[in-house]
GROMACS .gro file of N, CA, C and O in nm:
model
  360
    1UNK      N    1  -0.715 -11.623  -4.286
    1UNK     CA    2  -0.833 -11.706  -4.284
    1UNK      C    3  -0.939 -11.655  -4.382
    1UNK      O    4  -1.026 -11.734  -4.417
    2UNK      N    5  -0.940 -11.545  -4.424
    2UNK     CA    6  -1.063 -11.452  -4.487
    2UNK      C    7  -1.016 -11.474  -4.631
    2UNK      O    8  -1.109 -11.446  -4.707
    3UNK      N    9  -0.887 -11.521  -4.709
    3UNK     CA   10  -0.844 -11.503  -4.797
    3UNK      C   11  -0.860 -11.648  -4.829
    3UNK      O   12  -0.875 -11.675  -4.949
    4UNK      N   13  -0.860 -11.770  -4.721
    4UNK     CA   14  -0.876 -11.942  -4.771
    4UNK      C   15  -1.034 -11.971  -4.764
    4UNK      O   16  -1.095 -12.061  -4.821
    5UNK      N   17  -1.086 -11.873  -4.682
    5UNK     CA   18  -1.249 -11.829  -4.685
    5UNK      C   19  -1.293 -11.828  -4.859
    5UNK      O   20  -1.335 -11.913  -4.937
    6UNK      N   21  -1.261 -11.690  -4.868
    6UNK     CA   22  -1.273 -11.644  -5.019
    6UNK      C   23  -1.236 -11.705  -5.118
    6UNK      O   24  -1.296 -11.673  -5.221
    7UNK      N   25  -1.118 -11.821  -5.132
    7UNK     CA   26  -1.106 -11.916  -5.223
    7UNK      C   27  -1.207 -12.074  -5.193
    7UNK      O   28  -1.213 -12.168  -5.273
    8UNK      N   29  -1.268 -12.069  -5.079
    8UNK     CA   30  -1.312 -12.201  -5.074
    8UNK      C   31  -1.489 -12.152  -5.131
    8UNK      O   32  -1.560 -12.228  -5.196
    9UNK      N   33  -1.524 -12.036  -5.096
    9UNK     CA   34  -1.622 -12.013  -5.158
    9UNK      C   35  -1.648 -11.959  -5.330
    9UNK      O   36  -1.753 -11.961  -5.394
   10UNK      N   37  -1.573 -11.935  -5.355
   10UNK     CA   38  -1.520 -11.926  -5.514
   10UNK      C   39  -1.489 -12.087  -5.602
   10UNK      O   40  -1.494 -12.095  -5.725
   11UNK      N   41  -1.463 -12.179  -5.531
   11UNK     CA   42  -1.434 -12.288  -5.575
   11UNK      C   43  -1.558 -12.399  -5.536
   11UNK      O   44  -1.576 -12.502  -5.601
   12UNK      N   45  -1.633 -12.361  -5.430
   12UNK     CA   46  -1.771 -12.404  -5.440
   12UNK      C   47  -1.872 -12.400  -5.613
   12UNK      O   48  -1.898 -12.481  -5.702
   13UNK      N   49  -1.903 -12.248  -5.583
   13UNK     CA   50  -1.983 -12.200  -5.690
   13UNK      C   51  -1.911 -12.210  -5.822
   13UNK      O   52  -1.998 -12.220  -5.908
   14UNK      N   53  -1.813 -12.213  -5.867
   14UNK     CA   54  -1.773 -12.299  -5.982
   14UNK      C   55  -1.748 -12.440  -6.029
   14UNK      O   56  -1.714 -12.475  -6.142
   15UNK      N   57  -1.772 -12.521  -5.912
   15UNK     CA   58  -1.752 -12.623  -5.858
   15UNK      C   59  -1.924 -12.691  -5.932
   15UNK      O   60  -1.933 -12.770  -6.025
   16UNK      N   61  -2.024 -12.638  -5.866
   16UNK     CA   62  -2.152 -12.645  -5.906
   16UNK      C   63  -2.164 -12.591  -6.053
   16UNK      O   64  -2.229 -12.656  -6.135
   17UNK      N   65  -2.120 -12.509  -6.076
   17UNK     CA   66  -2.137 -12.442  -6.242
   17UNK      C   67  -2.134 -12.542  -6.350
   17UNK      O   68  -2.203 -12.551  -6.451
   18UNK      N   69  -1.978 -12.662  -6.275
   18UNK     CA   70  -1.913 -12.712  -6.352
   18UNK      C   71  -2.026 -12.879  -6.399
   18UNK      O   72  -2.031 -12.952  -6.497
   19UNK      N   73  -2.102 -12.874  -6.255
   19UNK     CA   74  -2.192 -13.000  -6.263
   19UNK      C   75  -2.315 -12.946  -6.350
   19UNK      O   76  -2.389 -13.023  -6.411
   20UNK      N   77  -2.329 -12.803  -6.349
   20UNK     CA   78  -2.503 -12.791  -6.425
   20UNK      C   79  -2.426 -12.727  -6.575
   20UNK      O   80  -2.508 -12.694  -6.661
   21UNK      N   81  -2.299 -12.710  -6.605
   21UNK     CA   82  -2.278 -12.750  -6.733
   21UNK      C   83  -2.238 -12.858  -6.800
   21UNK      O   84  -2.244 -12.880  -6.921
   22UNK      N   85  -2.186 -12.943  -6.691
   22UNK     CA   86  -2.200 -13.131  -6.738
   22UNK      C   87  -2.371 -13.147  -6.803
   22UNK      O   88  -2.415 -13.148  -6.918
   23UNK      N   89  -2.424 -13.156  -6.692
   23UNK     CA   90  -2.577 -13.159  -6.733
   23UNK      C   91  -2.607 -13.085  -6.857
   23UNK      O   92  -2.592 -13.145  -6.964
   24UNK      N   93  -2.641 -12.985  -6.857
   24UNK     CA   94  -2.683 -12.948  -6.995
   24UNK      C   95  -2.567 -12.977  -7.112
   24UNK      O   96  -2.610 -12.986  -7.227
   25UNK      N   97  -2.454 -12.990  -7.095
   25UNK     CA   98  -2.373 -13.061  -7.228
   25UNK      C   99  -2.456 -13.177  -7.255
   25UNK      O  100  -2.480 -13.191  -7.375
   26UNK      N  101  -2.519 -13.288  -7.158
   26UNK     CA  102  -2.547 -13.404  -7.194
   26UNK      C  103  -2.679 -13.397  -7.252
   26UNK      O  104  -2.738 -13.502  -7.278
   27UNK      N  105  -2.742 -13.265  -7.278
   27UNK     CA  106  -2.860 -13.242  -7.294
   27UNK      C  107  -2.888 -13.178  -7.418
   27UNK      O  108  -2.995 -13.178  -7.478
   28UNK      N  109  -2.792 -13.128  -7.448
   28UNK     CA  110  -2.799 -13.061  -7.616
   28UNK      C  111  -2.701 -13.140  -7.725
   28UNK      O  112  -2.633 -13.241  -7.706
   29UNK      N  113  -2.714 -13.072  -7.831
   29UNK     CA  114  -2.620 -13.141  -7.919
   29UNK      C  115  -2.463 -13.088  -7.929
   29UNK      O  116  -2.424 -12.980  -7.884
   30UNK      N  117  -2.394 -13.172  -7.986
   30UNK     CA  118  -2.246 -13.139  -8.038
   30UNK      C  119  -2.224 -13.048  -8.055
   30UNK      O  120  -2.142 -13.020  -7.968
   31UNK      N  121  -2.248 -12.918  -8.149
   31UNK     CA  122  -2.220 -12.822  -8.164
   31UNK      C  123  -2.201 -12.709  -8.004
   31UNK      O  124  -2.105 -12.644  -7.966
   32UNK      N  125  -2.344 -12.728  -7.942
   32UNK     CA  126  -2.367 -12.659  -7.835
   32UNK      C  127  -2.272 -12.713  -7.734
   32UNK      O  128  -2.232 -12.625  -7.658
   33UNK      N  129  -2.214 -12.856  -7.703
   33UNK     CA  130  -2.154 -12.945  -7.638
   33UNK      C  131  -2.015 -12.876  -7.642
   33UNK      O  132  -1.959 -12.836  -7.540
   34UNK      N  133  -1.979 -12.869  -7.727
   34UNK     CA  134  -1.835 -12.852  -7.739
   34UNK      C  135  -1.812 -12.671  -7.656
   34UNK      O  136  -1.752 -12.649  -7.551
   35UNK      N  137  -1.866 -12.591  -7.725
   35UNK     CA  138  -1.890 -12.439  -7.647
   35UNK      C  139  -1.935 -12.464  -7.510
   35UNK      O  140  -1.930 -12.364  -7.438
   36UNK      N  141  -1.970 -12.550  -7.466
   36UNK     CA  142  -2.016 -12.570  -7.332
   36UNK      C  143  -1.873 -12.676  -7.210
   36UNK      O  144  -1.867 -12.691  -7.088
   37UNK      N  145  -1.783 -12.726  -7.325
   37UNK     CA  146  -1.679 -12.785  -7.275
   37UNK      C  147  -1.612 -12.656  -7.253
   37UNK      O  148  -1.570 -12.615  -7.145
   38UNK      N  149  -1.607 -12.598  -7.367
   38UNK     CA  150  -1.494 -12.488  -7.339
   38UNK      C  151  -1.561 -12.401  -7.235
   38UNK      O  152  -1.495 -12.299  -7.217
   39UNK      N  153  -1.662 -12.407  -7.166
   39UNK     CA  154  -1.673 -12.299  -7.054
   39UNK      C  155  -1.632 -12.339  -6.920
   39UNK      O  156  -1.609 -12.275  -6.817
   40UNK      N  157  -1.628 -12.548  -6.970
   40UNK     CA  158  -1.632 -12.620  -6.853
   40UNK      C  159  -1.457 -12.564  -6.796
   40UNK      O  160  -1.413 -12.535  -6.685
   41UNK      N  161  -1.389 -12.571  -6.948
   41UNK     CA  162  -1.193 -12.569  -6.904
   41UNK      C  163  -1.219 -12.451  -6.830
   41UNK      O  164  -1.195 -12.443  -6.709
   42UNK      N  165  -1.271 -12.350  -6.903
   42UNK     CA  166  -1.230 -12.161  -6.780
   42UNK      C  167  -1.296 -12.188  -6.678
   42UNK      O  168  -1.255 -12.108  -6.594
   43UNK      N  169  -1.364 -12.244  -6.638
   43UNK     CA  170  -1.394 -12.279  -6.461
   43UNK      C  171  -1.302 -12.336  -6.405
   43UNK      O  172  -1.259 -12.292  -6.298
   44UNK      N  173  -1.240 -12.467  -6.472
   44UNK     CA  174  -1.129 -12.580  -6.375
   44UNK      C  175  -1.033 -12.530  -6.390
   44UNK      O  176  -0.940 -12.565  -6.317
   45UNK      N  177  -1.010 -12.416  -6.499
   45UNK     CA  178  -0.852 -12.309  -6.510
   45UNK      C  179  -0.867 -12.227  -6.382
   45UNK      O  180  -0.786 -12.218  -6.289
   46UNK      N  181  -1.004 -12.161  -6.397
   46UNK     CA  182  -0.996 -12.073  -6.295
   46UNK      C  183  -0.970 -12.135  -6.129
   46UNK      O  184  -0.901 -12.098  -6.033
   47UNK      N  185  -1.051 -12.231  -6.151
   47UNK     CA  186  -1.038 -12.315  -5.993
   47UNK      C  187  -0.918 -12.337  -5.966
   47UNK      O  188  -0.877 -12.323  -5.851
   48UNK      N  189  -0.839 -12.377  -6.068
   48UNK     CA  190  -0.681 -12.406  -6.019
   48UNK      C  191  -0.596 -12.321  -5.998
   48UNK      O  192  -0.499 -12.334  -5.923
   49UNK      N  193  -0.634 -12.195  -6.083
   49UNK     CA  194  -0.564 -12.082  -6.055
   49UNK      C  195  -0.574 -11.999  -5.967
   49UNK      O  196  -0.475 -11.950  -5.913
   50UNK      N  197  -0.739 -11.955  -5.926
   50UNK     CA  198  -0.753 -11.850  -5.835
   50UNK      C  199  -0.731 -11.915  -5.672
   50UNK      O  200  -0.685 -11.870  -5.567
   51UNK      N  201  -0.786 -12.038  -5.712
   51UNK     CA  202  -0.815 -12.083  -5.559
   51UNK      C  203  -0.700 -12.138  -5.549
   51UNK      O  204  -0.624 -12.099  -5.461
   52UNK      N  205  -0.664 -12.237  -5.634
   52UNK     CA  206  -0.493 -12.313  -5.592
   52UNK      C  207  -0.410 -12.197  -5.578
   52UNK      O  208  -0.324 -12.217  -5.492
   53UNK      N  209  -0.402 -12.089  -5.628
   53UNK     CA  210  -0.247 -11.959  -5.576
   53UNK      C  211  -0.325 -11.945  -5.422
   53UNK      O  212  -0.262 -11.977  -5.320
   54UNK      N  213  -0.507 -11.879  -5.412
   54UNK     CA  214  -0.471 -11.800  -5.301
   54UNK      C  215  -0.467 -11.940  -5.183
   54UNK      O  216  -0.403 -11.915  -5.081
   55UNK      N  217  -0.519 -12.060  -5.191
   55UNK     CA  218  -0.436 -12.156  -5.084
   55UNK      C  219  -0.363 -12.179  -5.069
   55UNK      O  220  -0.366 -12.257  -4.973
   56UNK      N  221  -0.233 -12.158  -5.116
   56UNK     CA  222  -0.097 -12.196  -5.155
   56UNK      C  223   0.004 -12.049  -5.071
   56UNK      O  224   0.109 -12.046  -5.007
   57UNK      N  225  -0.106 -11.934  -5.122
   57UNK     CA  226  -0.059 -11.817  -5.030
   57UNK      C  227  -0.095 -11.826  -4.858
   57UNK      O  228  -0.006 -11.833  -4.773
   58UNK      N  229  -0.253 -11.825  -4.824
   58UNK     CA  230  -0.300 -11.884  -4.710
   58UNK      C  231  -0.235 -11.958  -4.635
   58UNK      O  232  -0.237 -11.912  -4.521
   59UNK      N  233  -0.152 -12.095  -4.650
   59UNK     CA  234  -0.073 -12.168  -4.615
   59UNK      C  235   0.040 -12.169  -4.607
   59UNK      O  236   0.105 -12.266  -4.568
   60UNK      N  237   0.105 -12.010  -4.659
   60UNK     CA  238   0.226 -11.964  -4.641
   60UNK      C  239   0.299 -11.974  -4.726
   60UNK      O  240   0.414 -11.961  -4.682
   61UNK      N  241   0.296 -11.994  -4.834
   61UNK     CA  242   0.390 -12.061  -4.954
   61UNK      C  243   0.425 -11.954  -5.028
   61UNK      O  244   0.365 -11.848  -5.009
   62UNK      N  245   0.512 -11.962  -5.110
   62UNK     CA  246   0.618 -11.849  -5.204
   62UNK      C  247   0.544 -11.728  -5.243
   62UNK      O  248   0.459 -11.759  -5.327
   63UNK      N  249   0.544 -11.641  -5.225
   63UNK     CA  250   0.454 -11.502  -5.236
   63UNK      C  251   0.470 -11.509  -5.423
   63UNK      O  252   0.393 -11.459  -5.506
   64UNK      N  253   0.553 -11.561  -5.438
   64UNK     CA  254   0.527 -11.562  -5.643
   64UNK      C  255   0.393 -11.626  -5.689
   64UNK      O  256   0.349 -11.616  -5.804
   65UNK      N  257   0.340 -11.685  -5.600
   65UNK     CA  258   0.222 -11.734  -5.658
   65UNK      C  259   0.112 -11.635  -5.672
   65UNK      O  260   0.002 -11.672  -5.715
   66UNK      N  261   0.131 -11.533  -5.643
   66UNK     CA  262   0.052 -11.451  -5.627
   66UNK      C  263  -0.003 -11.373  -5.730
   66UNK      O  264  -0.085 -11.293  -5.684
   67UNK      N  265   0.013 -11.365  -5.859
   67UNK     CA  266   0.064 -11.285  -5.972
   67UNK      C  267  -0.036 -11.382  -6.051
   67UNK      O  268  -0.108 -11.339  -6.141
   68UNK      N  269  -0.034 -11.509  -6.014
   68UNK     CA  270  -0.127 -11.601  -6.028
   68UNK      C  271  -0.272 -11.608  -6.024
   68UNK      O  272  -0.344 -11.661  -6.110
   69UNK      N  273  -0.309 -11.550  -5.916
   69UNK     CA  274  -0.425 -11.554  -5.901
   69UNK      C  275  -0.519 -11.452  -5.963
   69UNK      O  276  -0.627 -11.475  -5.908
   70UNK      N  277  -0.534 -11.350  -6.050
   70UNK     CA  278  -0.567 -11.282  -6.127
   70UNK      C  279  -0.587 -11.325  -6.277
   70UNK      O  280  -0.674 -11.275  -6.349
   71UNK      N  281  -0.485 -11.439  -6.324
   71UNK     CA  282  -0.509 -11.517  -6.382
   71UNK      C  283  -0.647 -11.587  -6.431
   71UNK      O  284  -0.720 -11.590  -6.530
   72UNK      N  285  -0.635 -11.654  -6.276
   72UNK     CA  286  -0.757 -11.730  -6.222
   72UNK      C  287  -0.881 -11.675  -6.217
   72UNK      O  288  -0.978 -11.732  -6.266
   73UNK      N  289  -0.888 -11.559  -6.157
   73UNK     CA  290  -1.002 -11.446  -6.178
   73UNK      C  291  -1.045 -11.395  -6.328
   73UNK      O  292  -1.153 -11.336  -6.339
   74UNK      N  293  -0.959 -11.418  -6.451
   74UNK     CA  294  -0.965 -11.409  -6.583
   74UNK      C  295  -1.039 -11.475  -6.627
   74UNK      O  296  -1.140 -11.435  -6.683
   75UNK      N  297  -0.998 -11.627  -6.608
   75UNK     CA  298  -1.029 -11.740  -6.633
   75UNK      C  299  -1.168 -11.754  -6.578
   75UNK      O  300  -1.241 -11.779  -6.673
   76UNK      N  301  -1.227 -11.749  -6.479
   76UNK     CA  302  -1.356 -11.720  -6.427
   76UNK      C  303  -1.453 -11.641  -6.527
   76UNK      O  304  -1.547 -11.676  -6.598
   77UNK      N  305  -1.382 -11.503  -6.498
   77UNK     CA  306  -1.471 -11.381  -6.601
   77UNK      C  307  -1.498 -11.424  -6.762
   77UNK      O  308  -1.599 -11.385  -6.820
   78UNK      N  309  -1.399 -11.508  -6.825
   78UNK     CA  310  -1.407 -11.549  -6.976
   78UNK      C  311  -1.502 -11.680  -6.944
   78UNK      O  312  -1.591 -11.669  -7.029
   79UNK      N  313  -1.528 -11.783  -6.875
   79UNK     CA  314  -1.627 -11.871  -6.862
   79UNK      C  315  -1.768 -11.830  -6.833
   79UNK      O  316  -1.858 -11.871  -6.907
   80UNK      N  317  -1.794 -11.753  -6.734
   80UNK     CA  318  -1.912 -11.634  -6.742
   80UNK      C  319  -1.929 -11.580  -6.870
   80UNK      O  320  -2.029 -11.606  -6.937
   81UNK      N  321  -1.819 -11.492  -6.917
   81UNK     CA  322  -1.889 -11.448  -7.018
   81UNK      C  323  -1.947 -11.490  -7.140
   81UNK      O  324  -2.043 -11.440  -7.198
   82UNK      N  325  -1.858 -11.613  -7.182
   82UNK     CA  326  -1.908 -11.705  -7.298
   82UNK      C  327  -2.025 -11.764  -7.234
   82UNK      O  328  -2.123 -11.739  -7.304
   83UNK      N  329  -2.052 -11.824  -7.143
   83UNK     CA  330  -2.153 -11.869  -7.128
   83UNK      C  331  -2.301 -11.781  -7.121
   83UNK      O  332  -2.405 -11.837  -7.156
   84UNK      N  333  -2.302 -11.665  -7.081
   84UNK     CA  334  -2.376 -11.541  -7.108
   84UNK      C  335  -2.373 -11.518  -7.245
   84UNK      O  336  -2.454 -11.427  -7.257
   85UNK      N  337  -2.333 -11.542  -7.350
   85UNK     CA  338  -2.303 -11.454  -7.536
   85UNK      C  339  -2.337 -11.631  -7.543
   85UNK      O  340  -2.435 -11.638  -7.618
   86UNK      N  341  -2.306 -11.747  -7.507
   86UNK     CA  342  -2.382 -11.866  -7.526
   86UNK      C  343  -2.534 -11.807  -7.559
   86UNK      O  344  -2.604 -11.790  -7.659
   87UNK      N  345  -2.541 -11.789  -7.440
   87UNK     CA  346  -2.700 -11.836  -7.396
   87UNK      C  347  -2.795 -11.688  -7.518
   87UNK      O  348  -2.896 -11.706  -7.587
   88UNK      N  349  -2.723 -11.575  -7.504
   88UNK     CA  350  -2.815 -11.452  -7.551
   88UNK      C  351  -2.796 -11.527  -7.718
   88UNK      O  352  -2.892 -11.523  -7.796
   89UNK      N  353  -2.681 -11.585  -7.753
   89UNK     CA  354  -2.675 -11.595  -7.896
   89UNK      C  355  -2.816 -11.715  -7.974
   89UNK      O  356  -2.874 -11.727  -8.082
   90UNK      N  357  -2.817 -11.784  -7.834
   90UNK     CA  358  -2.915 -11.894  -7.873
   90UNK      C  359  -3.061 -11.841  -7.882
   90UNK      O  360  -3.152 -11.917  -7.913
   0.00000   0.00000   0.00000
């Protein structure tokens, strides 16, 4: 339960990330737009990865998925970080 816990709250807060970088994509120009898509994919990578393996584990399913979810946690950390070297570069 602590592990479908920890993916449903991880998939919240990127979940929201993903709406206040919609918003500001629609708010700057093209150039900035496009770097701001690409932060949008490492959130919905990460969402699918971290949280889709560890629900998939939670619910009992093939322990190979597991190898997976670190992935997902990648994918998180590289959307953070571009978006942080975004923002300091601007």
């Amino acid at each position: 339960m602590a592990a479908f816990h920890t993916a449903t709250q991880y998939q919240i807060y990127h979940s929201l990330a993903l709406v206040m970088i919609g918003i500001l994509a629609m708010q700057v120009g093209a150039p900035m737009s496009e770097k701001l898509n690409l932060i949008g994919s490492f959130f919905t990578a990460g969402i699918f990865l971290f949280c889709g393996s560890i629900y998939i584990l939670a619910l009992g399913g093939p322990k190979f998925f597991g190898p997976i979810t670190p992935l997902g946690g990648l994918s998180f950390i590289s959307g953070w970080l571009t978006l942080v070297y975004l923002f300091l570069k601007k």
